[in-house]
PDB file of C-alpha atoms in Angstrom:
ATOM      1  CA  UNK A   1      10.761 -18.042 -29.956  1.00 48.00           C
ATOM      2  CA  UNK A   2      13.026 -18.219 -26.914  1.00 52.00           C
ATOM      3  CA  UNK A   3      11.785 -17.517 -23.449  1.00 52.00           C
ATOM      4  CA  UNK A   4      12.195 -13.835 -22.527  1.00 51.00           C
ATOM      5  CA  UNK A   5      12.938 -12.716 -26.089  1.00 48.00           C
ATOM      6  CA  UNK A   6      10.766 -10.561 -28.240  1.00 47.00           C
ATOM      7  CA  UNK A   7      10.360 -11.575 -31.863  1.00 51.00           C
ATOM      8  CA  UNK A   8       9.849  -8.127 -33.381  1.00 55.00           C
ATOM      9  CA  UNK A   9      12.196  -5.999 -31.232  1.00 55.00           C
ATOM     10  CA  UNK A  10      15.449  -5.120 -32.987  1.00 58.00           C
ATOM     11  CA  UNK A  11      16.902  -2.669 -30.441  1.00 58.00           C
ATOM     12  CA  UNK A  12      16.305  -4.536 -27.196  1.00 55.00           C
ATOM     13  CA  UNK A  13      18.805  -7.396 -27.803  1.00 58.00           C
ATOM     14  CA  UNK A  14      16.692 -10.002 -26.018  1.00 56.00           C
ATOM     15  CA  UNK A  15      15.891  -7.979 -22.900  1.00 59.00           C
ATOM     16  CA  UNK A  16      12.486  -7.046 -21.599  1.00 56.00           C
ATOM     17  CA  UNK A  17      11.207  -3.574 -22.411  1.00 55.00           C
ATOM     18  CA  UNK A  18       9.076  -1.456 -20.091  1.00 57.00           C
ATOM     19  CA  UNK A  19       5.726  -0.872 -21.708  1.00 59.00           C
ATOM     20  CA  UNK A  20       4.628   2.738 -21.346  1.00 61.00           C
ATOM     21  CA  UNK A  21       1.800   4.832 -22.626  1.00 59.00           C
ATOM     22  CA  UNK A  22       2.992   7.797 -24.672  1.00 64.00           C
ATOM     23  CA  UNK A  23      -0.117   9.798 -23.786  1.00 66.00           C
ATOM     24  CA  UNK A  24       0.208   9.325 -20.022  1.00 64.00           C
ATOM     25  CA  UNK A  25       3.755   8.495 -18.817  1.00 63.00           C
ATOM     26  CA  UNK A  26       2.556   8.293 -15.183  1.00 62.00           C
ATOM     27  CA  UNK A  27       1.119   4.835 -15.885  1.00 59.00           C
ATOM     28  CA  UNK A  28       4.622   3.340 -15.972  1.00 61.00           C
ATOM     29  CA  UNK A  29       5.071   4.426 -12.352  1.00 63.00           C
ATOM     30  CA  UNK A  30       2.741   1.681 -11.152  1.00 65.00           C
ATOM     31  CA  UNK A  31       4.457  -1.133 -13.038  1.00 67.00           C
ATOM     32  CA  UNK A  32       6.802  -1.815 -10.112  1.00 73.00           C
ATOM     33  CA  UNK A  33       5.599  -4.011  -7.250  1.00 78.00           C
ATOM     34  CA  UNK A  34       4.469  -2.627  -3.916  1.00 79.00           C
ATOM     35  CA  UNK A  35       6.912  -2.578  -0.989  1.00 79.00           C
ATOM     36  CA  UNK A  36       6.791  -5.129   1.850  1.00 78.00           C
ATOM     37  CA  UNK A  37       6.842  -8.232  -0.344  1.00 79.00           C
ATOM     38  CA  UNK A  38       4.166  -6.895  -2.679  1.00 78.00           C
ATOM     39  CA  UNK A  39       1.503  -6.423   0.014  1.00 83.00           C
ATOM     40  CA  UNK A  40       2.026  -2.712   0.433  1.00 87.00           C
ATOM     41  CA  UNK A  41       2.705  -0.692   3.535  1.00 89.00           C
ATOM     42  CA  UNK A  42      -0.959  -0.415   4.561  1.00 89.00           C
ATOM     43  CA  UNK A  43      -1.712  -4.136   4.528  1.00 91.00           C
ATOM     44  CA  UNK A  44       1.599  -4.907   6.251  1.00 93.00           C
ATOM     45  CA  UNK A  45       0.760  -2.377   8.963  1.00 94.00           C
ATOM     46  CA  UNK A  46      -2.677  -3.942   9.330  1.00 94.00           C
ATOM     47  CA  UNK A  47      -1.226  -7.401   9.916  1.00 94.00           C
ATOM     48  CA  UNK A  48       1.575  -6.183  12.196  1.00 94.00           C
ATOM     49  CA  UNK A  49      -0.945  -4.127  14.152  1.00 95.00           C
ATOM     50  CA  UNK A  50      -2.357  -7.297  15.672  1.00 95.00           C
ATOM     51  CA  UNK A  51       1.024  -7.736  17.384  1.00 95.00           C
ATOM     52  CA  UNK A  52       1.443  -4.066  18.311  1.00 95.00           C
ATOM     53  CA  UNK A  53      -1.675  -1.883  17.889  1.00 93.00           C
ATOM     54  CA  UNK A  54       0.403   1.309  17.894  1.00 94.00           C
ATOM     55  CA  UNK A  55       1.335   0.459  14.304  1.00 95.00           C
ATOM     56  CA  UNK A  56      -2.301   1.034  13.313  1.00 94.00           C
ATOM     57  CA  UNK A  57      -2.023   4.597  14.548  1.00 95.00           C
ATOM     58  CA  UNK A  58       1.133   5.113  12.460  1.00 94.00           C
ATOM     59  CA  UNK A  59      -0.767   3.869   9.409  1.00 92.00           C
ATOM     60  CA  UNK A  60      -3.725   6.114  10.265  1.00 93.00           C
ATOM     61  CA  UNK A  61      -1.326   9.063  10.376  1.00 93.00           C
ATOM     62  CA  UNK A  62       0.038   8.124   6.948  1.00 91.00           C
ATOM     63  CA  UNK A  63      -3.511   7.857   5.638  1.00 92.00           C
ATOM     64  CA  UNK A  64      -4.529  11.241   7.031  1.00 91.00           C
ATOM     65  CA  UNK A  65      -1.342  12.837   5.622  1.00 92.00           C
ATOM     66  CA  UNK A  66      -2.300  11.456   2.196  1.00 89.00           C
ATOM     67  CA  UNK A  67       0.697   9.167   1.781  1.00 86.00           C
ATOM     68  CA  UNK A  68      -1.344   7.277  -0.830  1.00 80.00           C
ATOM     69  CA  UNK A  69      -0.826  10.137  -3.309  1.00 81.00           C
ATOM     70  CA  UNK A  70       2.619   8.635  -3.971  1.00 81.00           C
ATOM     71  CA  UNK A  71       1.019   5.344  -4.966  1.00 80.00           C
ATOM     72  CA  UNK A  72      -2.805   5.057  -5.072  1.00 82.00           C
ATOM     73  CA  UNK A  73      -2.593   1.297  -4.607  1.00 83.00           C
ATOM     74  CA  UNK A  74      -1.658   1.943  -0.941  1.00 86.00           C
ATOM     75  CA  UNK A  75      -4.943   3.717  -0.186  1.00 89.00           C
ATOM     76  CA  UNK A  76      -7.048   0.639   0.648  1.00 91.00           C
ATOM     77  CA  UNK A  77      -4.527  -0.899   3.036  1.00 91.00           C
ATOM     78  CA  UNK A  78      -3.928   2.390   4.835  1.00 92.00           C
ATOM     79  CA  UNK A  79      -7.688   2.949   5.133  1.00 94.00           C
ATOM     80  CA  UNK A  80      -8.108  -0.547   6.599  1.00 95.00           C
ATOM     81  CA  UNK A  81      -5.395   0.208   9.153  1.00 95.00           C
ATOM     82  CA  UNK A  82      -7.059   3.527  10.025  1.00 95.00           C
ATOM     83  CA  UNK A  83     -10.373   1.714  10.588  1.00 96.00           C
ATOM     84  CA  UNK A  84      -8.587  -0.846  12.773  1.00 96.00           C
ATOM     85  CA  UNK A  85      -7.104   2.020  14.824  1.00 96.00           C
ATOM     86  CA  UNK A  86     -10.579   3.515  15.242  1.00 96.00           C
ATOM     87  CA  UNK A  87     -12.071   0.183  16.347  1.00 96.00           C
ATOM     88  CA  UNK A  88      -9.165  -0.350  18.746  1.00 96.00           C
ATOM     89  CA  UNK A  89      -9.722   3.098  20.254  1.00 96.00           C
ATOM     90  CA  UNK A  90     -13.442   2.429  20.744  1.00 97.00           C
ATOM     91  CA  UNK A  91     -12.726  -0.930  22.420  1.00 97.00           C
ATOM     92  CA  UNK A  92     -10.163   0.681  24.738  1.00 96.00           C
ATOM     93  CA  UNK A  93     -12.602   3.462  25.689  1.00 97.00           C
ATOM     94  CA  UNK A  94     -15.419   0.993  26.405  1.00 97.00           C
ATOM     95  CA  UNK A  95     -13.073  -1.181  28.473  1.00 97.00           C
ATOM     96  CA  UNK A  96     -11.879   1.813  30.499  1.00 96.00           C
ATOM     97  CA  UNK A  97     -15.458   2.977  31.022  1.00 96.00           C
ATOM     98  CA  UNK A  98     -16.487  -0.444  32.348  1.00 96.00           C
ATOM     99  CA  UNK A  99     -13.482  -0.677  34.662  1.00 96.00           C
ATOM    100  CA  UNK A 100     -13.636   2.822  36.156  1.00 93.00           C
ATOM    101  CA  UNK A 101     -17.388   3.496  36.164  1.00 88.00           C
TER     102      UNK A 101
END
């Protein structure tokens, strides 16, 4: 059998075929890779937030607006970015309290 060819497929002429579930066609939606080089928007925002913490707040906004309903795989990364935004806010408030009080 050649690489990339299916042995029992007569109609596909040697090309790959998307595997779907006839009972639930939504499962084929998640066959494509995540954006941002496969990491997803949430994890990319988490990493970029260490350079510019305002990005964490953008990700927290996406999380609170339920952006993950488009792709549930984004939920964990967006939640991590929202937690990072919360921690950053607490650190800023403590720092300001120490400086001004």
